[in-house]
Amino acid sequence: MLHSHYRSKHMRVTKKGIGLLGLMMAALLVCVSLPTWSPGARAATTPTSFGLAMQGITAYNEGWIYVYGGKGGMVGGVRGTDCAGLLYSYYSDCGVSGCAGGATSQVRQNTVFSGPVSLGLPRIHGLALTNSEPGGYSHIGIYIGNNESCDNSMEGVNMVRASVQERHWDGWHVFDIGTMYPKDGWYEFDGRMVHYTNYEYDIDTEIDGYFIGSDGFAYLEDGTPAPIDNELLSNVWVSATEVAGYLESQGWTGSDDPNDIPFDYNATVSASNVNLRSEPNTSSSVVGLLSNGTKLQAGSPVEGEPVTAHGNSYHMWYPVTTVTGLEGYVSEAYVELHLSAPEVTSDGETVTMTAAGSSDDIYYTVDYTDPGLDENGDLTISTTPYVSPVAQVSCTYKAAVIKNGLMGPVTTATVMSNGMIFTDFTYKAWFADKVDRAVEMGVLNGIGNGKFDPYGSITRAQFVIVLANLSGEDLSSYSFGEDIPGFSDVSNSAYYAKHLAWAVANGVVSSGDKFNPNQELPREQMCSMMDRYLTNVLGVTDIDVSQVDKFSDDNKISGYAKEAVYRMRALGIVSGNGNNSFDPKGTSERCAASVVAVLFHDNAIVPNT
């Protein structure tokens, strides 16, 4: 449904009969009695909108043929044009230059006002009509009144006279190049009387004793066409610019771009000349022809006849409504959805959700299920509409835009207690609360782009950062030099250099030739680093491990790390990998490192500081 602002602006035109316009059969032509075409210069004659409309009617009646690039020359005894050449031939016949080029050139160079057909047509004979495509126009024709047009279509079809809807015109234009337009009074068009009031022809009214029908023509009381009354004919003609000013004053848009029309859409057509079908199959009738970029209100897709496109087979069809109000089905092969995934943000106290152009249609869950619709098209029981910021953190939100029965991509956002958000795990993961604590304490952070990478391996350098951060010490004064020996594979400019210098200075890491900072950290080395922290930073040396149960793979633990592993077990910081095994040479994932860091803080650092 069109926006009410546009409905009210154009109510006068709609009420008076857009779609009721008649075939104009009697008119004054300033470029009168179109001559037989012949090459060569002609004396200039003032072109009129009536004359342009009559050029289309004459070409149809005489059976002009389609010739690509043709501009009205004789071909086998009949004139030949292409679509733009039909308009060119009229101005050429009038001896007026400037109408050369294709449809796009003609519209951009020669028109002074435009509008989308979806909002109606002004009742003006001789408007140019177009089919749009990205970057220009694919076809052009002439409006002859009464909701009819004439155009030279294509080879094998030639001239066509049909309704505006049948020809799928989507834009109209006021031609200039010196074209004159009727304003007020009686005029002759195609041999019949028509009456204009304020730049548009009248319908369904009585003027000067004549009844004017819905087709715009004058009739006598007995219903026969009124004869031409030369004494009544007006000689008032105005410029295209004046007509454009009138149309603007009446609220017409001035643009034929369908994107300028307010329309609540959630999809667009992704190809040119796409058939809008009455049913989800290619054998059903064509409701309309859609151009690339046409906006659609799309509903939930249904299964239909398979369509092969782009080397793939597509089985689903979207029920759609266009900006013009047409309804039908389009194969999913030619539909691009425009439902953006919501963005979830948090300040640590509340959670905010936004989506481009669709913030009013966001729905979410906090029970780890996807928001959505059930088989009846109703919201599933756990789906909640987003209305305002939600006061709940330390949980996982799943959010999506649901519009016109269609759901867009789901955003998964696990919100930490400090407002940081990760999208690669949910809060029901076994490690989630510990990651939350680690992030809140500033011990670990994400890797960027909303990712924590919980299952990625932690490196030796990264775990040194964890321990340095746990100390809470100001690291700005630490650097490798005379007092703190460095490593051949670590520079003072490395992102972890100050953390590693702190670790060496405090005996958490032994100095040596190389540190291998990017090596994945074995589990026994992790325990060894924490044990050195316990001993050298906290001064704890009295933990008895004699009664601690041995791991089933105790024989695989390196000698230097054995006591460290069991001291960490005694403190409840490590517990093994199941079946009482420790896997000492296995590497630690970032999620496990987060758990270990939080337990080390709670069970070792806090009790000993």
Short mmCIF file of N, CA and C in Angstrom, two decimals, residues 192 211 218-226:
data_model
loop_
_atom_site.label_atom_id
_atom_site.label_comp_id
_atom_site.label_asym_id
_atom_site.label_seq_id
_atom_site.Cartn_x
_atom_site.Cartn_y
_atom_site.Cartn_z
N ARG A 192 -11.29 14.33 -32.90
CA ARG A 192 -12.36 14.45 -31.92
C ARG A 192 -12.06 15.56 -30.93
N PHE A 211 -21.12 16.32 -23.06
CA PHE A 211 -20.75 15.38 -22.01
C PHE A 211 -19.39 14.79 -22.36
N ALA A 218 -15.53 14.28 -26.09
CA ALA A 218 -16.83 14.94 -25.99
C ALA A 218 -17.89 14.16 -26.76
N TYR A 219 -19.10 14.06 -26.16
CA TYR A 219 -20.21 13.33 -26.78
C TYR A 219 -21.46 14.22 -26.78
N LEU A 220 -22.33 13.95 -27.78
CA LEU A 220 -23.64 14.59 -27.81
C LEU A 220 -24.58 13.85 -26.87
N GLU A 221 -25.78 14.38 -26.71
CA GLU A 221 -26.74 13.76 -25.80
C GLU A 221 -27.08 12.34 -26.20
N ASP A 222 -27.07 12.03 -27.50
CA ASP A 222 -27.42 10.68 -27.94
C ASP A 222 -26.25 9.71 -27.86
N GLY A 223 -25.12 10.20 -27.34
CA GLY A 223 -23.97 9.32 -27.16
C GLY A 223 -23.03 9.26 -28.34
N THR A 224 -23.34 9.98 -29.41
CA THR A 224 -22.43 9.99 -30.55
C THR A 224 -21.33 11.00 -30.32
N PRO A 225 -20.15 10.78 -30.93
CA PRO A 225 -19.04 11.73 -30.75
C PRO A 225 -19.43 13.13 -31.22
N ALA A 226 -19.06 14.12 -30.44
CA ALA A 226 -19.35 15.50 -30.80
C ALA A 226 -18.51 15.90 -32.02
#
